[in-house]
Amino acid sequence: MIEQVSVFLENKPGHLAELTRALANAGINLRALMLADTSQFGVARIICDHPHAAKAVLDSAGFGVSITQVLAVEIPDTPGGIADVLDVLGRAGVNVEYAYAFVEPGQNAAVDIFKVDDPAATEALTVAGINVIAPDRLYAVDTVA
Amino acid sequence: MYQPQYEAMPRNELEGLQLERLRTVLRRVYDNVDFYRRSFDAAGVRPHADSLAEFASYPFTLKDDLRDAYPFNLFAAPLRDIVRVHSSSGTTGQITVVGYTRNDIDNWADLMARTIAAAGGTPDDIVQVTYGYGLFTGGLGVHYGSERLGCVTIPISGGNTKRQVQVLKDFGTTILACTPSYALLIGETAKEMGVDLSTTSLRAGIFGAEPWSENMRLQIQELLGIKAIDIYGLSEVLGPGVAAECSEQNGLHVNEDHFLIEIVDEQTLQPVHDGVYGEVVFTTLTKEGIPVIRYRTRDISRIIPGDCPCGRTSKRMERVTGRSDDMIIVRGVNVFPTQIEQVLTGIPGVAPHYQVILGKKGAMDTVEVHVEVAPDMNFDEIRGLETLQHRVRAEIQSALAVSIAVKLVEPKSIERSEGKAKRVVDLRGKQQGA
Ligand SMILES: [Zn+2]
């Protein structure tokens, strides 16, 4: 499992820019940002190189922030890649709450992020030969805030 | 008890003392204040009541009467005998000015010493006076009482919350005096600074100047690790020191040797029996500078029937949860902001910080309540946040009987107040016909 930063966002103009600016000013590098929206508010989900430092920065900037454990999976850039992963998770009885993907520059594979309800998911995928990404490949694990 | 001879006086003696003092004050205002002479004459009452029951036929004094007398026209003592003035906060229009003679200041100090003693204070205590100093009565009122009791008195006044926490910790403050909303802010700030208030000497707080709910009391007690005592007063009558809770925390003992309390029906203005809710009316019995006769406070409360185990014989008024001045009327329904606070403090996941935004859509009043999400909420769960929003909306609606909208806002985004919290933003005048 890797750590994702989840941020509560009121719907107001320029607010997302404020968030990313605060992180940039702290020297934090975003790998992925996914915005989930309702009519009332949004949640920004962020994969970055220093999740705990990001939480500290955003906390002090007044945002509502949580660290969430999510699954990162490397998926070959071929048809059916995601379907294979979902099949394995389904057979293991794991529910997926949401998923999103990003591509790392210079790589031939996409990174897919899954929010699952069962920590056994990692093992099921590994047994099925799917490459689950360890935290140290995506961000600094020193977690010094 | 600081003055047991008065605080635990047998009821019949106390009522005798009240009548005697009432006669003195009626004579004083009739002889010295045009307003009262005219109003007594117009109502056909004499400046001499034979009984407390007879007094119930005397005319009321209203906030507007004090406004009209701006600045000094209701003073019953010549200015050479006045040694201090204060004024009301003046949130709506004209401020009202009150004056104190040397005796008034002296009595006030005794009454606030009683208040601090009733909260468990002794000369060994260190009192941090975080109420504002100045025209507002809170700061100096508590200050004099704290000195009178013999406490170490820290006249820090309001503001600079980090410094409040620092002083509280370094000086070993045992009793904090401020508004309840500021007490919460001090608690939150201490937490952010990594100061665990439960390991400090702080053990009690005397909180007043704005209505607050029982749930908010529990929250403050838990956050600050203290006993939170409700105190009551208003500048038109004295300032803090009119009534205060004892350590039973079950109703505020009215200092009846100095103030005659009546509860009257809001519609008929006739006195009601103990236990029945109505508007609180005060008559000052000893004040010289600006006595008030049957002053309508706009506060809604009742007398709690029965004796208090603490041994004080004075009547207890229930904590004021609604002041008619704070009341907002939405589509014809009376709403007190404290009702919203009471709901919020019972819902995990939200902070008791809120703001009510009143607007207009066509001819229709709209109400949007902004509620802060608690900082330890799981912000990844959209469904959880939506459920929270729906719950807050449903519970507020059922408490107020008015349909409203709820907006969840980010933690700590609602402006914190260092004095009285600003709970209501009324944009209805600005959005007329929008
Ligand atoms: Zn008592």
Coordinates of C-alpha atoms and ligand atoms in Angstrom, one line a residue:
Chain A
M1 CA 0.0 0.0 0.0
I2 CA 1.1 3.5 -0.6
E3 CA 0.1 6.8 1.0
Q4 CA -2.2 9.2 -0.8
V5 CA -3.0 12.7 0.4
S6 CA -6.7 13.4 0.4
V7 CA -7.8 17.1 0.7
F8 CA -11.2 18.5 1.3
L9 CA -11.9 21.4 -1.0
E10 CA -14.8 23.9 -0.7
N11 CA -16.0 24.9 -4.2
K12 CA -14.5 28.3 -4.5
P13 CA -12.6 29.8 -7.4
G14 CA -8.8 29.5 -7.3
H15 CA -8.9 27.2 -4.4
L16 CA -7.2 24.2 -6.2
A17 CA -4.5 26.6 -7.4
E18 CA -3.9 27.7 -3.8
L19 CA -3.5 24.1 -2.8
T20 CA -1.0 23.2 -5.5
R21 CA 0.9 26.5 -5.0
A22 CA 1.2 25.7 -1.3
L23 CA 2.8 22.4 -2.1
A24 CA 5.0 23.8 -4.8
N25 CA 6.3 26.5 -2.4
A26 CA 7.2 23.7 0.0
G27 CA 9.2 22.0 -2.7
I28 CA 6.8 19.0 -2.9
N29 CA 6.5 17.4 -6.3
L30 CA 3.1 16.0 -7.5
R31 CA 3.1 12.7 -9.3
A32 CA -0.7 12.6 -9.7
L33 CA -3.7 14.7 -8.8
M34 CA -7.2 13.5 -9.2
L35 CA -10.2 15.7 -8.4
A36 CA -13.5 14.2 -7.3
D37 CA -16.4 16.7 -7.3
T38 CA -19.8 17.0 -5.9
S39 CA -22.1 20.0 -6.3
Q40 CA -21.1 21.1 -2.8
F41 CA -17.5 20.3 -2.4
G42 CA -14.6 18.4 -3.8
V43 CA -11.9 16.0 -2.7
A44 CA -8.4 16.3 -4.2
R45 CA -6.4 13.0 -4.2
I46 CA -2.7 13.5 -4.5
I47 CA 0.3 11.2 -5.0
C48 CA 3.4 13.1 -4.3
D49 CA 7.0 12.6 -3.3
H50 CA 6.6 13.5 0.4
P51 CA 3.1 12.7 1.6
H52 CA 3.6 13.5 5.3
A53 CA 5.3 16.8 4.6
A54 CA 2.4 17.6 2.2
K55 CA -0.1 16.9 4.9
A56 CA 1.8 19.2 7.3
V57 CA 2.0 22.0 4.8
L58 CA -1.7 21.7 3.9
D59 CA -2.8 21.4 7.5
S60 CA -1.1 24.6 8.4
A61 CA -2.5 26.3 5.3
G62 CA -5.9 25.5 6.7
F63 CA -7.0 22.6 4.5
G64 CA -8.7 19.5 5.8
V65 CA -6.3 16.7 5.0
S66 CA -6.1 12.9 5.5
I67 CA -3.6 10.4 4.6
T68 CA -5.2 7.4 2.8
Q69 CA -3.7 4.0 2.1
V70 CA -4.2 3.0 -1.5
L71 CA -2.9 0.3 -3.8
A72 CA -0.6 1.3 -6.7
V73 CA -0.2 -1.2 -9.5
E74 CA 2.0 -1.2 -12.5
I75 CA -0.1 -2.0 -15.6
P76 CA 1.5 -2.9 -19.0
D77 CA 0.4 -0.5 -21.7
T78 CA -1.6 -3.2 -23.5
P79 CA -5.3 -3.9 -24.0
G80 CA -6.9 -5.7 -21.0
G81 CA -4.3 -4.6 -18.5
I82 CA -6.8 -3.1 -16.0
A83 CA -9.4 -5.9 -16.6
D84 CA -6.8 -8.4 -15.4
V85 CA -6.3 -6.5 -12.2
L86 CA -10.0 -6.1 -11.5
D87 CA -10.5 -9.8 -12.2
V88 CA -8.0 -10.8 -9.5
L89 CA -9.4 -8.4 -7.0
G90 CA -13.0 -9.6 -7.8
R91 CA -12.0 -13.2 -7.3
A92 CA -10.4 -12.3 -3.9
G93 CA -13.6 -10.6 -2.8
V94 CA -12.0 -7.1 -2.7
N95 CA -14.2 -4.1 -3.4
V96 CA -12.8 -1.1 -5.3
E97 CA -14.1 2.2 -4.1
Y98 CA -12.4 4.3 -6.8
A99 CA -9.5 4.1 -9.2
Y100 CA -7.4 6.4 -11.4
A101 CA -4.3 6.1 -13.5
F102 CA -1.2 8.1 -14.3
V103 CA 1.7 7.5 -16.6
E104 CA 5.2 8.0 -15.5
P105 CA 7.3 9.8 -18.1
G106 CA 9.7 7.6 -20.1
Q107 CA 8.0 4.4 -19.0
N108 CA 6.0 1.9 -21.0
A109 CA 3.6 1.2 -18.2
A110 CA 0.8 3.1 -16.4
V111 CA 0.5 3.3 -12.7
D112 CA -3.1 2.6 -11.5
I113 CA -4.2 3.6 -8.1
F114 CA -7.0 1.6 -6.4
K115 CA -8.8 2.4 -3.2
V116 CA -9.7 -1.0 -1.8
D117 CA -11.5 -2.1 1.3
D118 CA -9.2 -5.1 2.1
P119 CA -5.5 -5.1 2.7
A120 CA -5.3 -8.7 1.5
A121 CA -5.5 -7.2 -2.1
T122 CA -1.8 -6.8 -2.3
E123 CA -1.1 -10.5 -1.7
A124 CA -3.8 -11.6 -4.2
L125 CA -2.3 -9.4 -6.9
T126 CA 1.3 -10.5 -6.2
V127 CA 0.3 -14.2 -6.3
A128 CA -1.3 -13.5 -9.7
G129 CA 2.0 -12.1 -10.9
I130 CA 0.8 -8.5 -11.1
N131 CA 3.4 -5.9 -10.1
V132 CA 2.3 -4.0 -7.0
I133 CA 4.4 -0.9 -6.6
A134 CA 6.2 -0.4 -3.3
P135 CA 6.2 3.0 -1.7
D136 CA 9.9 3.7 -2.2
R137 CA 9.4 3.7 -6.0
L138 CA 6.9 6.6 -5.8
Y139 CA 8.0 8.8 -3.0
A140 CA 10.4 9.2 -0.1
V141 CA 9.6 6.8 2.7
D142 CA 11.6 8.7 5.3
T143 CA 8.2 10.4 6.0
V144 CA 9.8 13.3 7.8
A145 CA 7.2 16.0 8.0
Chain B
M1 CA -19.1 31.7 50.1
Y2 CA -17.6 35.1 50.0
Q3 CA -20.5 36.9 51.7
P4 CA -22.5 34.1 53.5
Q5 CA -24.5 36.7 55.5
Y6 CA -26.2 37.7 52.2
E7 CA -25.7 34.7 50.0
A8 CA -27.3 32.3 52.5
M9 CA -29.7 34.8 54.1
P10 CA -33.0 33.3 55.2
R11 CA -35.7 34.0 52.5
N12 CA -37.9 36.1 54.7
E13 CA -35.0 38.3 55.8
L14 CA -33.8 38.6 52.2
E15 CA -37.3 39.7 51.0
G16 CA -37.5 42.3 53.8
L17 CA -34.1 43.6 52.8
Q18 CA -35.2 43.8 49.1
L19 CA -38.4 45.8 50.0
E20 CA -36.4 48.2 52.1
R21 CA -33.8 48.7 49.3
L22 CA -36.5 48.9 46.7
R23 CA -38.2 51.8 48.5
T24 CA -34.8 53.6 48.6
V25 CA -34.2 53.2 44.9
L26 CA -37.8 54.2 43.9
R27 CA -37.4 57.4 45.9
R28 CA -34.0 58.0 44.4
V29 CA -35.1 57.7 40.8
Y30 CA -38.3 59.6 41.3
D31 CA -36.4 62.5 42.8
N32 CA -33.5 62.5 40.5
V33 CA -34.5 61.3 37.0
D34 CA -37.0 63.0 34.9
F35 CA -37.8 59.9 32.9
Y36 CA -38.9 57.9 36.0
R37 CA -40.8 60.8 37.5
R38 CA -42.8 61.1 34.3
S39 CA -43.3 57.4 33.8
F40 CA -44.4 56.8 37.4
D41 CA -46.8 59.7 37.2
A42 CA -48.2 58.6 33.9
A43 CA -48.8 55.1 35.3
G44 CA -50.3 56.5 38.5
V45 CA -47.8 54.7 40.8
R46 CA -46.1 56.2 43.8
P47 CA -42.4 56.1 44.5
H48 CA -43.1 53.9 47.4
A49 CA -44.2 50.2 47.1
D50 CA -45.9 48.6 50.1
S51 CA -45.0 45.2 49.0
L52 CA -43.0 43.4 46.3
A53 CA -46.4 42.3 44.8
E54 CA -47.5 45.9 44.4
F55 CA -44.3 46.6 42.6
A56 CA -45.4 44.3 39.7
S57 CA -47.7 47.2 38.5
Y58 CA -44.8 49.6 37.9
P59 CA -43.9 50.5 34.3
F60 CA -41.1 48.8 32.5
T61 CA -37.8 50.3 31.3
L62 CA -36.7 49.4 27.8
K63 CA -33.4 49.4 26.0
D64 CA -34.8 52.2 23.9
D65 CA -35.3 54.3 27.0
L66 CA -31.6 53.9 27.7
R67 CA -30.7 54.8 24.1
D68 CA -33.0 57.9 24.2
A69 CA -31.2 59.0 27.4
Y70 CA -27.8 59.0 25.7
P71 CA -25.4 59.7 27.1
F72 CA -26.2 60.6 30.8
N73 CA -29.9 61.4 31.1
L74 CA -30.8 58.4 33.2
F75 CA -28.1 59.0 35.8
A76 CA -29.5 59.3 39.3
A77 CA -26.4 60.8 40.8
P78 CA -24.6 64.1 39.9
L79 CA -21.6 63.7 37.6
R80 CA -19.3 64.7 40.5
D81 CA -20.3 61.5 42.3
I82 CA -19.8 59.3 39.1
V83 CA -16.3 57.7 39.0
R84 CA -16.6 55.5 36.0
V85 CA -18.7 55.0 32.8
H86 CA -19.1 51.9 30.7
S87 CA -21.2 51.3 27.6
S88 CA -23.0 48.5 25.9
S89 CA -21.4 46.9 22.9
G90 CA -23.7 48.9 20.6
T91 CA -24.1 46.3 17.9
T92 CA -27.3 47.9 16.8
G93 CA -27.2 51.6 16.4
Q94 CA -26.8 53.9 19.4
I95 CA -24.8 52.7 22.3
T96 CA -26.0 53.1 25.8
V97 CA -23.9 54.6 28.6
V98 CA -24.0 53.5 32.2
G99 CA -22.3 55.3 35.2
Y100 CA -21.0 54.0 38.5
T101 CA -20.5 55.8 41.8
R102 CA -17.7 54.8 44.2
N103 CA -20.3 52.7 46.1
D104 CA -21.4 51.0 42.8
I105 CA -17.8 50.0 42.0
D106 CA -17.4 48.8 45.5
N107 CA -20.5 46.6 45.4
W108 CA -19.6 45.3 42.0
A109 CA -16.2 44.2 43.2
D110 CA -18.0 42.2 46.0
L111 CA -20.4 40.7 43.6
M112 CA -17.7 39.5 41.3
A113 CA -15.7 38.2 44.3
R114 CA -18.8 36.2 45.1
T115 CA -18.9 34.9 41.5
I116 CA -15.3 33.8 41.5
A117 CA -15.7 32.2 45.0
A118 CA -18.8 30.4 43.8
A119 CA -16.8 28.9 41.0
G120 CA -14.4 27.5 43.6
G121 CA -12.0 30.5 43.7
T122 CA -9.9 31.5 46.8
P123 CA -7.1 34.0 47.4
D124 CA -4.7 31.3 46.3
D125 CA -6.1 31.4 42.7
I126 CA -4.5 33.0 39.6
V127 CA -7.2 34.6 37.4
Q128 CA -6.5 35.3 33.8
V129 CA -8.9 38.1 32.7
T130 CA -9.3 37.6 29.0
Y131 CA -12.5 39.6 28.7
G132 CA -11.9 42.9 26.9
Y133 CA -10.9 45.9 29.0
G134 CA -12.4 49.2 28.1
L135 CA -15.9 50.4 27.7
F136 CA -17.1 46.8 27.8
T137 CA -17.9 45.8 31.4
G138 CA -16.3 42.3 31.2
G139 CA -12.6 43.0 31.7
L140 CA -12.8 45.6 34.5
G141 CA -15.7 43.8 36.2
V142 CA -13.9 40.5 36.6
H143 CA -10.7 42.4 37.4
Y144 CA -12.0 44.2 40.4
G145 CA -13.7 41.1 41.7
S146 CA -10.6 39.0 41.4
E147 CA -8.5 41.6 43.3
R148 CA -11.3 41.9 45.9
L149 CA -11.2 38.2 46.5
G150 CA -7.4 38.4 46.7
C151 CA -6.5 36.4 43.7
V152 CA -3.4 37.0 41.5
T153 CA -5.1 39.0 38.7
I154 CA -3.7 38.9 35.2
P155 CA -5.2 41.8 33.2
I156 CA -4.2 40.3 29.8
S157 CA -7.5 41.4 28.0
G158 CA -8.6 39.7 24.8
G159 CA -6.6 38.8 21.7
N160 CA -3.2 37.3 20.8
T161 CA -4.3 33.7 21.5
K162 CA -0.9 32.2 21.4
R163 CA 0.2 34.6 24.1
Q164 CA -2.9 33.7 26.1
V165 CA -1.8 30.0 26.1
Q166 CA 1.8 30.9 26.9
V167 CA 0.8 33.1 29.9
L168 CA -1.7 30.5 31.0
K169 CA 1.0 27.9 31.1
D170 CA 3.9 30.0 32.4
F171 CA 2.0 31.9 35.1
G172 CA 0.1 28.9 36.3
T173 CA -3.3 30.4 35.7
T174 CA -6.0 28.5 37.6
I175 CA -9.1 30.3 36.5
L176 CA -9.8 31.6 33.0
A177 CA -12.4 34.4 32.4
C178 CA -13.6 35.0 28.9
T179 CA -16.4 34.3 26.4
P180 CA -17.2 30.6 25.9
S181 CA -16.4 30.9 22.2
Y182 CA -13.0 32.3 23.0
A183 CA -12.4 29.6 25.5
L184 CA -12.8 27.1 22.7
L185 CA -10.3 29.0 20.5
I186 CA -7.8 29.0 23.4
G187 CA -8.3 25.3 23.8
E188 CA -7.8 24.6 20.0
T189 CA -4.8 26.9 19.9
A190 CA -3.1 25.2 22.9
K191 CA -3.6 21.9 21.1
E192 CA -1.9 23.2 18.0
M193 CA 0.9 24.6 20.0
G194 CA 1.4 21.1 21.6
V195 CA 0.4 22.4 25.0
D196 CA -1.7 19.8 27.0
L197 CA -3.9 22.0 29.1
S198 CA -4.8 19.1 31.4
T199 CA -1.2 19.1 32.7
T200 CA -1.4 22.9 33.5
S201 CA -2.8 24.3 36.7
L202 CA -6.0 25.5 35.0
R203 CA -9.1 24.1 36.7
A204 CA -12.0 26.4 36.2
G205 CA -13.4 29.0 33.8
I206 CA -16.0 31.7 34.3
F207 CA -17.6 32.2 30.9
G208 CA -20.3 34.7 29.9
A209 CA -21.3 37.6 27.7
E210 CA -22.9 35.4 25.1
P211 CA -25.4 32.6 25.3
W212 CA -24.0 29.1 25.0
S213 CA -25.4 25.6 25.1
E214 CA -25.0 22.7 27.6
N215 CA -23.2 20.7 24.9
M216 CA -20.7 23.5 24.4
R217 CA -20.1 23.5 28.1
L218 CA -19.2 19.8 27.9
Q219 CA -17.0 20.4 25.0
I220 CA -15.1 23.2 26.7
Q221 CA -14.7 21.1 29.9
E222 CA -13.2 18.3 27.9
L223 CA -11.0 20.3 25.7
L224 CA -9.6 22.5 28.5
G225 CA -9.8 19.9 31.3
I226 CA -11.7 22.3 33.6
K227 CA -15.0 23.1 35.2
A228 CA -16.8 25.6 33.0
I229 CA -19.0 28.0 35.0
D230 CA -21.7 30.2 33.4
I231 CA -21.9 33.8 34.6
Y232 CA -24.5 36.3 33.7
G233 CA -24.7 40.1 33.5
L234 CA -25.5 43.0 31.3
S235 CA -24.1 46.4 31.4
E236 CA -27.6 48.1 31.7
V237 CA -28.0 46.3 35.0
L238 CA -24.4 46.1 36.2
G239 CA -22.1 44.1 34.0
P240 CA -20.9 40.6 35.0
G241 CA -21.9 39.8 38.6
V242 CA -25.7 39.9 38.3
A243 CA -26.0 36.1 38.6
A244 CA -23.6 33.2 38.5
E245 CA -23.5 29.4 38.8
C246 CA -22.2 27.7 41.9
S247 CA -20.2 24.5 41.5
E248 CA -23.5 22.6 41.2
Q249 CA -23.7 24.0 37.6
N250 CA -27.4 23.9 37.8
G251 CA -28.8 27.4 37.4
L252 CA -27.3 30.8 38.1
H253 CA -27.8 32.2 41.6
V254 CA -29.1 35.8 41.3
N255 CA -27.6 38.2 43.7
E256 CA -31.0 39.1 45.0
D257 CA -29.8 41.5 47.7
H258 CA -28.7 43.8 44.9
F259 CA -31.1 42.8 42.0
L260 CA -34.8 42.0 42.0
I261 CA -35.6 39.5 39.3
E262 CA -38.9 39.0 37.7
I263 CA -39.9 36.6 34.9
V264 CA -42.8 38.0 32.8
D265 CA -44.8 36.4 30.0
E266 CA -43.5 37.6 26.7
Q267 CA -47.0 38.5 25.4
T268 CA -49.0 39.7 28.4
L269 CA -45.9 41.0 30.3
Q270 CA -47.5 39.7 33.5
P271 CA -45.3 37.9 36.1
V272 CA -45.3 34.1 35.7
H273 CA -44.8 31.5 38.4
D274 CA -41.4 30.0 39.2
G275 CA -40.5 27.3 36.7
V276 CA -42.3 29.0 33.8
Y277 CA -40.2 30.6 30.9
G278 CA -40.5 34.2 30.1
E279 CA -38.5 37.4 29.6
V280 CA -36.2 38.3 32.4
V281 CA -36.8 41.6 34.1
F282 CA -34.4 43.2 36.6
T283 CA -34.6 46.1 39.0
T284 CA -31.4 47.3 40.6
L285 CA -31.8 47.7 44.4
T286 CA -28.5 49.3 45.4
K287 CA -27.2 51.1 42.4
E288 CA -26.7 54.9 42.6
G289 CA -25.2 55.9 39.3
I290 CA -27.8 54.5 37.0
P291 CA -30.5 52.4 38.7
V292 CA -32.9 50.7 36.4
I293 CA -36.5 49.9 37.3
R294 CA -38.1 46.8 35.8
Y295 CA -35.6 46.7 33.0
R296 CA -36.6 44.2 30.2
T297 CA -33.5 42.3 29.3
R298 CA -34.8 40.6 26.2
D299 CA -33.3 37.4 27.7
I300 CA -35.5 34.3 27.9
S301 CA -35.2 32.2 31.0
R302 CA -37.1 30.8 34.1
I303 CA -36.6 30.4 37.8
I304 CA -35.5 26.9 38.7
P305 CA -37.8 25.8 41.5
G306 CA -36.4 24.3 44.7
D307 CA -33.3 24.8 46.9
C308 CA -29.7 24.4 45.8
P309 CA -27.6 22.0 47.8
C310 CA -24.8 24.6 48.0
G311 CA -26.6 26.4 50.8
R312 CA -27.2 29.7 48.9
T313 CA -30.8 30.8 49.4
S314 CA -31.0 33.0 46.4
K315 CA -33.2 32.1 43.4
R316 CA -31.6 30.4 40.5
M317 CA -32.3 31.4 36.9
E318 CA -31.8 28.9 34.2
R319 CA -28.9 29.6 31.9
V320 CA -29.9 31.9 29.1
T321 CA -29.9 30.1 25.8
G322 CA -31.6 32.8 23.9
R323 CA -31.5 36.5 23.9
S324 CA -34.3 38.0 21.9
D325 CA -31.7 40.4 20.4
D326 CA -29.9 37.4 18.9
M327 CA -33.1 35.9 17.7
I328 CA -33.5 35.8 14.0
I329 CA -36.9 35.5 12.3
V330 CA -36.9 33.3 9.2
R331 CA -40.1 33.0 7.3
G332 CA -41.9 33.9 10.5
V333 CA -40.2 31.4 12.7
N334 CA -38.1 32.4 15.6
V335 CA -34.6 30.9 15.5
F336 CA -31.9 31.2 18.2
P337 CA -28.3 30.5 17.0
T338 CA -27.7 28.5 20.1
Q339 CA -30.2 25.9 18.9
I340 CA -27.8 25.3 15.9
E341 CA -24.8 25.1 18.3
Q342 CA -26.7 22.6 20.4
V343 CA -27.2 20.4 17.4
L344 CA -23.7 20.7 16.1
T345 CA -22.0 19.8 19.3
G346 CA -23.9 16.5 19.3
I347 CA -22.7 15.4 15.8
P348 CA -19.2 13.9 15.5
G349 CA -17.3 15.0 12.5
V350 CA -18.2 18.7 12.7
A351 CA -16.7 21.5 14.9
P352 CA -19.0 23.7 16.9
H353 CA -18.0 26.7 14.7
Y354 CA -20.7 27.9 12.4
Q355 CA -22.1 30.9 10.7
V356 CA -25.7 31.5 9.6
I357 CA -26.0 33.3 6.3
L358 CA -29.4 34.8 5.7
G359 CA -30.3 35.8 2.2
K360 CA -33.2 36.4 -0.1
K361 CA -34.4 34.6 -3.1
G362 CA -37.3 36.6 -4.5
A363 CA -39.5 37.2 -1.5
M364 CA -38.3 34.1 0.3
D365 CA -35.7 34.1 3.1
T366 CA -32.9 31.7 2.6
V367 CA -30.8 30.2 5.4
E368 CA -27.4 28.7 4.7
V369 CA -25.5 27.3 7.7
H370 CA -21.8 27.1 7.2
V371 CA -20.4 24.3 9.3
E372 CA -16.7 23.5 9.8
V373 CA -15.7 19.9 9.2
A374 CA -13.6 18.6 12.2
P375 CA -9.9 18.4 11.3
D376 CA -9.7 14.7 12.1
M377 CA -12.4 13.8 9.6
N378 CA -11.6 11.2 6.9
F379 CA -11.5 13.5 3.9
D380 CA -11.1 10.8 1.4
E381 CA -14.6 9.5 1.9
I382 CA -16.9 11.6 -0.3
R383 CA -19.9 9.5 0.8
G384 CA -19.0 10.0 4.4
L385 CA -18.8 13.8 3.9
E386 CA -22.1 13.8 2.1
T387 CA -23.8 11.7 4.8
L388 CA -22.4 14.2 7.3
Q389 CA -23.8 17.1 5.4
H390 CA -27.2 15.5 5.1
R391 CA -27.3 14.6 8.8
V392 CA -26.3 18.1 9.9
R393 CA -29.0 19.5 7.6
A394 CA -31.7 17.1 8.8
E395 CA -30.9 17.7 12.5
I396 CA -30.8 21.5 12.3
Q397 CA -34.0 21.5 10.3
S398 CA -35.8 19.4 12.8
A399 CA -34.5 21.5 15.7
L400 CA -35.5 24.8 14.0
A401 CA -38.6 23.7 12.1
V402 CA -37.2 25.8 9.1
S403 CA -35.8 24.4 5.9
I404 CA -32.2 25.3 5.4
A405 CA -29.1 24.6 3.4
V406 CA -25.9 23.4 4.9
K407 CA -22.4 24.0 3.5
L408 CA -19.5 22.1 4.9
V409 CA -16.5 24.4 5.1
E410 CA -12.8 23.7 5.7
P411 CA -11.5 23.3 9.2
K412 CA -10.8 26.6 10.9
S413 CA -12.1 28.6 8.0
I414 CA -14.8 30.4 10.0
E415 CA -13.3 33.5 11.6
R416 CA -12.6 33.0 15.3
S417 CA -13.8 35.7 17.6
E418 CA -11.8 37.1 20.5
G419 CA -14.9 38.4 22.1
K420 CA -18.5 37.7 21.2
A421 CA -18.7 35.3 18.2
K422 CA -20.4 36.7 15.1
R423 CA -22.8 33.9 14.3
V424 CA -25.2 35.6 11.9
V425 CA -24.6 37.3 8.6
D426 CA -27.7 38.9 7.4
L427 CA -27.6 39.8 3.7
R428 CA -31.4 40.0 3.3
G429 CA -31.3 43.8 3.0
K430 CA -28.7 43.7 0.3
Q431 CA -30.4 41.0 -1.8
Q432 CA -33.9 42.4 -1.8
G433 CA -35.7 41.1 -4.8
A434 CA -32.6 39.3 -6.2
Ligands
ZN1 ZN -25.9 26.7 44.4

